[in-house]
Coordinates of C-alpha atoms in Angstrom, one line a residue:
M28 CA 151.7 -116.7 -18.5
L29 CA 152.6 -120.3 -18.2
F30 CA 156.0 -122.0 -17.7
S31 CA 157.2 -125.5 -17.2
N32 CA 160.5 -127.3 -17.3
D33 CA 159.0 -130.8 -17.1
P34 CA 160.9 -132.9 -19.6
A35 CA 157.9 -135.3 -20.0
L36 CA 155.6 -132.5 -21.2
E37 CA 154.5 -132.4 -24.8
H38 CA 154.7 -128.9 -26.3
S39 CA 151.3 -129.3 -28.0
H40 CA 149.8 -130.1 -24.6
F41 CA 151.5 -127.0 -23.1
I42 CA 150.0 -124.8 -25.9
H43 CA 146.5 -126.2 -25.2
A44 CA 146.9 -125.4 -21.5
L45 CA 148.1 -121.9 -22.3
N46 CA 145.1 -121.3 -24.5
L47 CA 142.8 -121.8 -21.5
M48 CA 144.0 -118.4 -20.3
R49 CA 143.6 -116.6 -23.7
H50 CA 141.2 -114.2 -22.0
R51 CA 144.2 -112.8 -20.0
G52 CA 145.8 -111.6 -23.2
P53 CA 143.8 -111.9 -26.4
D54 CA 146.0 -109.6 -28.4
V55 CA 149.0 -111.9 -29.0
A56 CA 149.9 -115.5 -28.0
G57 CA 153.6 -116.3 -27.7
C58 CA 155.1 -119.7 -27.0
H59 CA 158.6 -120.9 -27.0
A60 CA 160.1 -124.4 -26.4
H61 CA 163.7 -124.0 -25.5
T62 CA 166.5 -126.4 -26.2
V63 CA 167.2 -126.7 -22.5
G64 CA 163.8 -128.4 -22.1
A65 CA 161.7 -125.4 -20.9
H66 CA 158.4 -124.2 -22.2
L67 CA 157.5 -120.5 -21.9
G68 CA 154.0 -119.3 -22.9
H69 CA 152.4 -115.9 -22.7
N70 CA 149.1 -114.3 -23.7
R71 CA 149.6 -110.6 -24.2
L72 CA 147.1 -107.9 -23.2
S73 CA 148.9 -104.9 -24.9
I74 CA 148.9 -101.9 -22.6
L75 CA 152.5 -100.4 -22.8
D76 CA 154.2 -100.3 -26.2
L77 CA 151.5 -101.7 -28.4
D78 CA 154.1 -102.7 -31.0
R79 CA 154.9 -106.4 -31.6
R80 CA 158.5 -105.7 -30.5
S81 CA 157.3 -106.0 -26.9
D82 CA 155.6 -109.4 -27.4
Q83 CA 156.6 -112.2 -25.0
P84 CA 158.6 -114.4 -24.4
F85 CA 161.0 -111.5 -24.4
A86 CA 164.8 -112.0 -24.7
S87 CA 167.5 -109.9 -23.1
R88 CA 169.7 -107.9 -25.5
D89 CA 172.5 -110.5 -25.3
G90 CA 170.0 -113.4 -25.7
R91 CA 170.9 -115.1 -22.4
Y92 CA 167.6 -114.5 -20.6
Q93 CA 164.1 -115.3 -21.7
M94 CA 161.3 -113.8 -19.7
I95 CA 157.5 -114.0 -19.4
Y96 CA 155.8 -111.5 -17.3
N97 CA 152.3 -110.5 -16.2
G98 CA 151.7 -107.0 -14.7
E99 CA 153.0 -103.5 -14.9
V100 CA 156.0 -101.8 -13.3
Y101 CA 155.1 -98.1 -13.2
N102 CA 158.6 -96.7 -12.5
Y103 CA 160.3 -98.4 -15.4
R104 CA 161.3 -95.2 -17.1
E105 CA 163.1 -93.9 -14.0
L106 CA 164.8 -97.3 -13.7
A107 CA 165.9 -97.3 -17.3
R108 CA 167.5 -93.9 -16.8
R109 CA 169.1 -94.8 -13.5
Y110 CA 170.8 -98.0 -14.8
G111 CA 171.6 -96.8 -18.3
I112 CA 169.3 -99.1 -20.2
E113 CA 169.0 -98.1 -23.8
Q114 CA 165.6 -99.4 -24.8
R115 CA 164.7 -100.9 -28.1
T116 CA 161.1 -100.7 -27.0
T117 CA 159.0 -98.1 -25.1
G118 CA 157.6 -100.6 -22.5
D119 CA 158.4 -102.0 -19.1
T120 CA 159.1 -105.6 -20.2
E121 CA 162.5 -104.9 -21.7
V122 CA 163.5 -102.9 -18.6
L123 CA 162.7 -105.8 -16.3
V124 CA 164.8 -108.4 -18.2
E125 CA 167.7 -106.0 -18.6
L126 CA 167.5 -105.1 -14.9
Y127 CA 167.7 -108.7 -14.0
A128 CA 170.8 -109.1 -16.3
R129 CA 172.5 -106.3 -14.3
L130 CA 171.2 -106.8 -10.7
G131 CA 169.8 -110.3 -10.4
E132 CA 167.2 -110.7 -7.7
R133 CA 168.3 -107.3 -6.2
M134 CA 166.2 -105.7 -8.9
L135 CA 163.0 -106.6 -7.0
D136 CA 163.7 -103.9 -4.4
E137 CA 163.6 -101.3 -7.2
L138 CA 160.2 -102.1 -8.6
N139 CA 157.0 -100.2 -8.0
G140 CA 154.2 -102.1 -9.5
M141 CA 152.4 -105.4 -9.7
F142 CA 154.0 -108.4 -11.3
A143 CA 154.5 -112.2 -11.6
L144 CA 157.4 -113.2 -13.7
V145 CA 159.6 -116.1 -14.8
I146 CA 163.1 -115.7 -16.2
L147 CA 165.0 -118.5 -17.8
D148 CA 168.8 -118.4 -17.9
T149 CA 169.4 -120.2 -21.2
R150 CA 173.1 -120.8 -20.3
S151 CA 172.8 -122.3 -16.9
T152 CA 169.1 -123.4 -17.3
E153 CA 168.4 -121.7 -13.9
I154 CA 164.9 -120.6 -13.3
F155 CA 164.1 -117.3 -11.6
A156 CA 160.5 -116.5 -10.6
A157 CA 159.1 -113.7 -8.5
R158 CA 155.9 -112.1 -7.4
D159 CA 155.1 -108.5 -6.2
R160 CA 155.2 -107.6 -2.6
L161 CA 151.5 -107.9 -1.7
G162 CA 150.4 -110.4 -4.4
I163 CA 148.5 -108.1 -6.7
K164 CA 149.3 -110.5 -9.6
P165 CA 148.6 -114.2 -9.1
L166 CA 151.1 -117.0 -9.6
Y167 CA 150.3 -120.7 -9.0
H168 CA 153.1 -123.2 -8.5
R169 CA 153.5 -126.9 -8.9
Q170 CA 156.9 -128.5 -8.1
T171 CA 158.0 -132.1 -8.5
G172 CA 161.7 -132.5 -7.7
N173 CA 163.5 -130.0 -9.9
N174 CA 160.5 -129.6 -12.2
H175 CA 158.5 -126.4 -11.9
T176 CA 155.2 -125.4 -13.5
L177 CA 154.2 -121.8 -12.9
S178 CA 150.9 -120.2 -14.1
S179 CA 148.8 -117.1 -13.8
E180 CA 145.8 -119.3 -13.2
I181 CA 145.2 -122.7 -11.8
A182 CA 143.2 -124.2 -14.8
P183 CA 146.3 -124.7 -17.0
I184 CA 148.0 -126.7 -14.3
L185 CA 145.0 -128.9 -13.8
E186 CA 144.9 -129.4 -17.6
L187 CA 148.6 -130.5 -17.6
Y188 CA 148.3 -132.6 -14.5
P189 CA 144.6 -133.6 -14.0
E190 CA 145.4 -136.1 -11.2
H191 CA 145.3 -133.6 -8.4
K192 CA 143.1 -134.4 -5.4
I193 CA 141.3 -132.0 -3.1
D194 CA 143.4 -130.6 -0.3
E195 CA 141.4 -131.1 2.8
V196 CA 142.9 -128.2 4.7
G197 CA 142.4 -125.9 1.7
L198 CA 138.8 -127.1 1.6
R199 CA 138.4 -126.3 5.2
Q200 CA 139.9 -122.9 4.7
Y201 CA 137.4 -122.1 2.0
Q202 CA 134.4 -123.4 4.0
K203 CA 135.4 -121.3 6.9
L204 CA 137.0 -118.2 5.4
R205 CA 135.8 -118.0 1.7
T206 CA 139.3 -118.1 0.4
F207 CA 142.8 -119.7 0.9
F208 CA 145.7 -118.8 3.2
N209 CA 149.4 -119.5 3.6
G210 CA 149.9 -120.6 0.0
R211 CA 147.2 -123.3 0.0
T212 CA 144.7 -123.9 -2.9
L213 CA 141.8 -126.3 -3.2
Y214 CA 144.2 -128.9 -4.7
Q215 CA 147.1 -131.0 -3.3
G216 CA 150.4 -130.3 -4.9
I217 CA 149.4 -126.8 -6.3
S218 CA 150.3 -123.8 -4.2
M219 CA 150.0 -120.1 -4.5
F220 CA 153.5 -118.8 -4.9
P221 CA 154.0 -116.5 -1.9
A222 CA 153.8 -112.7 -2.4
G223 CA 157.0 -110.8 -1.7
C224 CA 159.1 -113.8 -2.6
Y225 CA 161.3 -115.2 -5.4
L226 CA 162.5 -118.6 -6.6
K227 CA 166.2 -119.1 -7.2
D228 CA 168.6 -122.1 -6.9
G229 CA 165.5 -124.2 -6.5
R230 CA 164.5 -122.5 -3.3
I231 CA 162.0 -119.8 -2.4
H232 CA 163.4 -116.7 -0.7
R233 CA 161.6 -113.7 0.8
Y234 CA 162.6 -110.2 -0.3
W235 CA 159.8 -108.2 1.3
S236 CA 157.7 -108.3 4.5
L237 CA 155.3 -105.9 6.1
P238 CA 157.4 -103.7 8.4
E239 CA 157.0 -104.3 12.1
G240 CA 157.1 -101.8 15.0
E241 CA 155.4 -98.5 15.7
Q242 CA 155.9 -95.3 13.6
D243 CA 154.4 -91.8 13.8
P244 CA 151.6 -91.0 11.4
P245 CA 152.2 -89.1 8.2
S246 CA 151.3 -85.4 7.9
D247 CA 148.3 -84.6 5.8
E248 CA 150.6 -83.2 3.1
E249 CA 152.7 -86.4 3.0
L250 CA 149.6 -88.6 2.9
R251 CA 148.1 -86.7 0.1
E252 CA 151.3 -86.7 -1.9
L253 CA 151.6 -90.5 -1.5
V254 CA 148.0 -91.2 -2.7
E255 CA 148.3 -88.7 -5.6
S256 CA 151.6 -90.3 -6.7
A257 CA 150.1 -93.8 -6.5
V258 CA 147.1 -92.8 -8.6
A259 CA 149.3 -91.0 -11.1
Y260 CA 151.6 -93.9 -11.5
R261 CA 148.7 -96.2 -12.2
Q262 CA 147.6 -94.1 -15.2
I263 CA 150.7 -94.9 -17.2
S264 CA 149.2 -96.6 -20.2
D265 CA 149.1 -96.6 -24.0
V266 CA 145.4 -97.7 -23.9
P267 CA 142.3 -96.0 -22.3
V268 CA 142.0 -96.0 -18.5
G269 CA 138.7 -95.8 -16.6
S270 CA 137.7 -96.0 -12.9
Y271 CA 135.2 -98.0 -10.9
L272 CA 133.0 -95.6 -9.0
S273 CA 130.6 -97.1 -6.4
G274 CA 130.0 -93.8 -4.6
G275 CA 132.0 -95.0 -1.6
L276 CA 134.9 -93.0 -0.2
D277 CA 137.8 -95.1 -1.7
S278 CA 136.6 -95.3 -5.3
T279 CA 135.6 -91.7 -5.2
I280 CA 139.1 -90.5 -4.2
V281 CA 140.7 -92.7 -6.9
A282 CA 138.2 -91.6 -9.6
G283 CA 138.5 -87.9 -8.6
L284 CA 142.3 -87.9 -8.7
A285 CA 142.4 -89.8 -11.9
D286 CA 140.1 -87.5 -13.7
R287 CA 139.4 -90.0 -16.5
P288 CA 136.4 -89.7 -18.9
H289 CA 134.6 -93.0 -18.0
T290 CA 133.4 -94.3 -14.6
W291 CA 131.5 -97.5 -13.7
T292 CA 129.2 -99.0 -11.1
V293 CA 127.0 -102.1 -10.9
G294 CA 123.9 -103.3 -9.2
T295 CA 120.4 -104.7 -9.6
E296 CA 117.1 -102.8 -9.9
E297 CA 116.3 -103.6 -6.3
S298 CA 119.8 -103.0 -4.7
N299 CA 122.4 -100.6 -6.0
E300 CA 124.6 -97.6 -5.2
F301 CA 123.7 -95.6 -8.3
E302 CA 122.5 -92.5 -6.4
W303 CA 125.9 -92.2 -4.6
A304 CA 127.9 -92.9 -7.7
T305 CA 126.0 -90.3 -9.6
I306 CA 126.8 -87.6 -7.0
A307 CA 130.5 -88.3 -7.5
A308 CA 130.3 -88.6 -11.2
R309 CA 128.5 -85.2 -11.5
R310 CA 131.2 -83.6 -9.3
F311 CA 133.9 -85.0 -11.6
G312 CA 132.1 -84.6 -14.9
T313 CA 132.6 -88.2 -16.0
K314 CA 130.6 -90.2 -18.5
H315 CA 129.1 -92.5 -15.9
H316 CA 127.9 -96.1 -16.7
E317 CA 125.4 -97.9 -14.6
V318 CA 125.6 -101.7 -15.2
L319 CA 122.5 -103.7 -14.3
T320 CA 122.2 -107.4 -13.6
T321 CA 119.5 -109.7 -12.4
D322 CA 119.4 -112.7 -10.1
K323 CA 119.1 -115.1 -13.0
E324 CA 122.1 -113.5 -14.8
F325 CA 124.1 -113.6 -11.6
L326 CA 123.6 -117.3 -11.2
K327 CA 124.5 -118.1 -14.8
T328 CA 127.6 -115.9 -14.7
A329 CA 128.8 -117.4 -11.4
K330 CA 128.6 -120.9 -12.8
E331 CA 130.5 -119.9 -15.9
M332 CA 133.2 -118.2 -13.8
V333 CA 133.7 -121.2 -11.5
R334 CA 134.1 -123.6 -14.5
A335 CA 136.5 -121.3 -16.3
R336 CA 138.7 -120.9 -13.3
G337 CA 138.7 -124.5 -12.0
E338 CA 138.4 -123.3 -8.4
P339 CA 135.7 -121.6 -6.3
L340 CA 135.0 -117.9 -6.2
S341 CA 135.8 -116.1 -3.0
V342 CA 132.8 -113.9 -2.4
P343 CA 129.6 -113.1 -4.5
N344 CA 131.0 -109.6 -5.3
E345 CA 133.3 -111.3 -7.7
V346 CA 130.4 -112.0 -10.0
L347 CA 129.3 -108.3 -10.0
L348 CA 132.9 -107.2 -10.7
Y349 CA 133.0 -109.5 -13.7
T350 CA 129.6 -108.2 -15.0
M351 CA 130.7 -104.6 -14.6
T352 CA 134.1 -105.2 -16.2
S353 CA 132.5 -106.8 -19.2
A354 CA 130.9 -103.4 -19.8
V355 CA 134.2 -101.6 -19.0
K356 CA 135.9 -103.4 -21.8
E357 CA 133.8 -101.5 -24.3
H358 CA 135.7 -98.3 -23.5
N359 CA 138.7 -99.1 -21.2
T360 CA 141.4 -101.8 -21.1
V361 CA 142.7 -100.5 -17.8
V362 CA 140.5 -99.8 -14.8
L363 CA 141.4 -98.2 -11.4
S364 CA 139.9 -99.7 -8.2
G365 CA 139.9 -98.7 -4.5
E366 CA 141.0 -102.0 -3.0
G367 CA 143.4 -101.6 -0.1
A368 CA 142.1 -98.5 1.6
D369 CA 140.0 -100.4 4.2
E370 CA 143.1 -102.3 5.2
L371 CA 145.3 -99.2 5.4
F372 CA 142.8 -97.0 7.3
F373 CA 140.7 -99.5 9.3
G374 CA 137.6 -99.2 7.2
Y375 CA 136.3 -102.5 8.7
D376 CA 135.5 -100.5 11.8
R377 CA 133.5 -103.2 13.7
I378 CA 136.4 -105.7 13.9
F379 CA 139.1 -103.0 14.3
N380 CA 137.1 -101.3 17.1
W381 CA 136.9 -104.7 18.8
A382 CA 140.6 -105.4 18.3
A383 CA 141.6 -102.1 19.7
A384 CA 139.6 -102.7 22.9
Q385 CA 141.1 -106.1 23.6
Q386 CA 143.5 -106.6 26.5
G387 CA 145.6 -109.7 27.2
D388 CA 145.8 -112.9 25.0
F389 CA 144.3 -113.0 21.6
D390 CA 140.6 -114.0 21.7
I391 CA 140.1 -116.3 18.7
D392 CA 136.4 -116.7 19.4
G393 CA 136.0 -112.9 19.3
F394 CA 137.9 -112.7 16.0
D395 CA 135.6 -115.4 14.7
R396 CA 132.5 -113.5 15.6
F397 CA 133.6 -110.3 13.8
Y398 CA 135.5 -111.8 10.8
S399 CA 133.8 -115.1 9.7
Y400 CA 130.7 -115.5 7.6
G401 CA 128.3 -118.5 7.8
G402 CA 127.7 -120.9 10.6
H403 CA 130.7 -123.2 10.1
R404 CA 133.0 -123.4 13.1
D405 CA 136.7 -124.4 12.7
P406 CA 139.0 -122.7 15.2
E407 CA 142.0 -124.7 14.0
I408 CA 141.7 -123.1 10.6
L409 CA 141.4 -119.6 12.1
E410 CA 144.5 -120.2 14.1
D411 CA 146.4 -121.4 11.1
A412 CA 145.3 -118.4 9.0
L413 CA 146.4 -116.0 11.8
S414 CA 149.6 -117.8 12.7
P415 CA 152.0 -115.7 10.5
F416 CA 150.9 -112.6 12.4
M417 CA 150.6 -113.7 16.0
G418 CA 154.0 -112.3 16.9
R419 CA 153.1 -108.8 15.9
G420 CA 152.1 -107.7 19.5
S421 CA 148.7 -106.5 20.6
T422 CA 145.4 -107.8 19.2
V423 CA 145.0 -104.7 17.0
D424 CA 148.5 -105.1 15.6
V425 CA 147.8 -108.8 14.8
V426 CA 144.5 -107.9 13.1
A427 CA 146.0 -105.0 11.2
A428 CA 148.8 -107.2 9.8
F429 CA 146.4 -110.0 9.0
F430 CA 144.1 -107.7 7.0
Q431 CA 147.0 -105.9 5.2
V432 CA 148.6 -109.1 4.0
A433 CA 146.3 -112.1 4.2
H434 CA 142.8 -110.6 3.9
L435 CA 143.9 -108.2 1.2
H436 CA 145.5 -111.0 -0.8
G437 CA 142.0 -112.6 -1.1
L438 CA 140.5 -109.3 -2.4
L439 CA 143.3 -108.9 -4.9
R440 CA 142.7 -112.5 -6.2
R441 CA 139.0 -111.6 -6.6
L442 CA 139.8 -108.5 -8.5
D443 CA 142.4 -110.0 -10.8
N444 CA 140.2 -113.1 -11.6
S445 CA 137.1 -111.1 -12.4
T446 CA 138.8 -108.4 -14.5
M447 CA 141.3 -110.5 -16.4
L448 CA 138.5 -112.9 -17.4
C449 CA 137.2 -109.8 -19.3
S450 CA 140.7 -109.0 -20.7
V451 CA 140.9 -105.8 -18.6
E452 CA 143.7 -104.9 -16.2
A453 CA 142.7 -103.6 -12.8
R454 CA 145.1 -101.4 -10.9
V455 CA 145.0 -100.6 -7.2
P456 CA 146.6 -97.3 -6.0
F457 CA 146.0 -98.0 -2.3
V458 CA 148.2 -101.1 -2.6
D459 CA 151.3 -99.0 -3.6
H460 CA 154.0 -100.5 -1.4
R461 CA 155.2 -97.0 -0.4
L462 CA 151.8 -96.2 1.1
V463 CA 151.6 -99.6 2.8
E464 CA 155.0 -99.3 4.3
R465 CA 154.3 -95.7 5.5
M466 CA 151.1 -96.8 7.3
A467 CA 152.5 -99.9 8.9
G468 CA 152.6 -99.5 12.6
V469 CA 150.7 -96.2 12.7
A470 CA 148.4 -96.1 15.7
Y471 CA 144.7 -97.1 15.7
H472 CA 143.7 -93.6 16.9
Y473 CA 145.1 -91.9 13.9
R474 CA 143.2 -94.2 11.5
V475 CA 140.0 -94.2 13.5
A476 CA 139.9 -90.7 15.0
N477 CA 137.0 -89.9 17.4
G478 CA 135.3 -93.0 16.3
I479 CA 135.4 -92.1 12.6
A480 CA 136.9 -94.9 10.5
K481 CA 139.3 -93.8 7.7
A482 CA 139.4 -90.3 9.3
P483 CA 142.7 -89.3 7.6
L484 CA 141.3 -90.0 4.1
K485 CA 138.1 -88.1 4.8
R486 CA 140.0 -85.1 6.2
V487 CA 142.8 -85.0 3.6
F488 CA 140.4 -85.3 0.6
S489 CA 137.5 -83.3 1.9
D490 CA 138.1 -80.8 -1.0
L491 CA 137.7 -83.6 -3.6
V492 CA 135.0 -85.9 -2.2
P493 CA 131.4 -84.6 -2.0
Q494 CA 130.4 -84.2 1.7
A495 CA 127.4 -86.6 1.3
I496 CA 129.9 -89.4 0.4
V497 CA 132.3 -88.4 3.3
N498 CA 129.4 -88.9 5.8
R499 CA 128.0 -91.9 4.1
P500 CA 128.1 -95.2 6.1
K501 CA 130.1 -98.1 4.6
V502 CA 128.1 -100.7 2.7
G503 CA 129.0 -103.8 0.8
F504 CA 128.3 -104.8 -2.7
P505 CA 124.5 -105.3 -3.3
V506 CA 123.7 -109.0 -3.8
D507 CA 120.6 -110.7 -2.4
L508 CA 122.1 -114.1 -1.7
E509 CA 119.0 -115.4 0.0
S510 CA 117.1 -115.0 -3.2
V511 CA 119.8 -116.1 -5.6
F512 CA 120.8 -119.3 -3.8
K513 CA 117.5 -120.4 -2.3
D514 CA 117.9 -123.8 -3.9
Y515 CA 121.4 -124.5 -2.6
G516 CA 122.6 -125.9 0.8
P517 CA 120.5 -127.4 3.7
I518 CA 117.3 -125.8 4.8
G519 CA 118.1 -123.0 7.4
A520 CA 121.6 -122.5 6.2
S521 CA 122.9 -118.9 6.1
P522 CA 123.2 -117.2 2.7
M523 CA 127.0 -117.3 2.8
D524 CA 126.9 -121.1 3.6
K525 CA 124.7 -121.5 0.5
W526 CA 127.1 -119.6 -1.6
L527 CA 130.0 -121.9 -0.5
T528 CA 127.9 -125.0 -1.2
F529 CA 127.0 -123.6 -4.7
N530 CA 130.6 -123.1 -5.6
L531 CA 131.7 -126.6 -4.6
E532 CA 128.7 -128.2 -6.3
V533 CA 129.5 -126.5 -9.6
L534 CA 133.1 -127.7 -9.4
E535 CA 131.9 -131.3 -8.7
T536 CA 129.4 -131.4 -11.5
D537 CA 131.8 -129.9 -14.0
D538 CA 134.0 -133.0 -13.6

């Protein structure tokens, strides 16, 4: 989606910029230039209510509000019943705009889902924009005075306003941490609209924060019900749903609970997780797809992705996700993914074990050793990235909040970028806000019991997950960076440093 109320903007230029995101919604392109001087554009990937009546921009029943919206709100049927909304459609878009007409910004507290939206009040010309609690769906923001441009991707904003210079702090964040923090992007004047916030009266307000303070852990029954509910909600769709299945614990739980026909994994001939994924697929009886790539294909795809996005990729896994999702599109328009479980249940056991053992003041150098990749040192950038969480208490509390909010945000950007580029919507059950809120402040020793990371998940879903996978050590995506990027970066640089150099060089040469 793309919005601007810049009076100097030509509508034809706006349409050209919107078309740069056609991959996000190839089914229908909708564009509206309103008499109040606002441009609303939307590329629709039809998932709920496939009829043209749900195309966007979408007007409220009384015609006052015009909305563009990216995402899914899974509890829309319950909300329609609760607030007496008589639907003309069978999708969630109509429910959202009618809820706003009734409740204003208070409607955000009612939503379970992932969303980025803009609503124009055609009477007052007021702009309302909002993003889901944890930032599953992206929203980029450029503001000059009272003029706002909001976009699902950064490339359309760069097309409309090509004069943007590199943000030096953003560049340092990327070089040190592989992604961006605290709303920064690679470009001056373009920010990432903050998750859990809304824009109204020209100001950004926060409507959700990760809860603070300690709380008792859930019972096994409560935890299972929460995860099952989260997976069930994310299967609400009028198009086929599939599941990623790497053979790790998280994707195996999601795929097993979803019980969908198609599952997917990716790797190279030399490095893959096919054996583990096959174990799970046989248990669940799915039609399992092994997607193969090569070093040469990886490099070519990575370049294409960087150029399409207009910004660097976060981690090499993003390329493999895209390659796998290109195959997913043959059978599924929606795919379920396991992001969020490591943050909830301390799956990054090395850094969480370190954090739990710390006493006294926060050790920034220790955090650097366990979190950062590459040889680049920049403690100032680390301190800046951690600053929103430093008041959380102990080291493990700080690290837990950082991972649940800031680190997860980077993973969600990676997932959205790589899947929507294939015109596929990824959904993440472990990022259901009910589950996140329930686990906030739960003790380390519940999540890592007797030295076993993600112990509650392994215990609660032992009947679903094959024992070989329960006992399997955690591994990352299989990419031989040393081989792929041997021609990038200075001699002796680490593979991750070469990856960062590659991304920045591609962006520079694309100019």
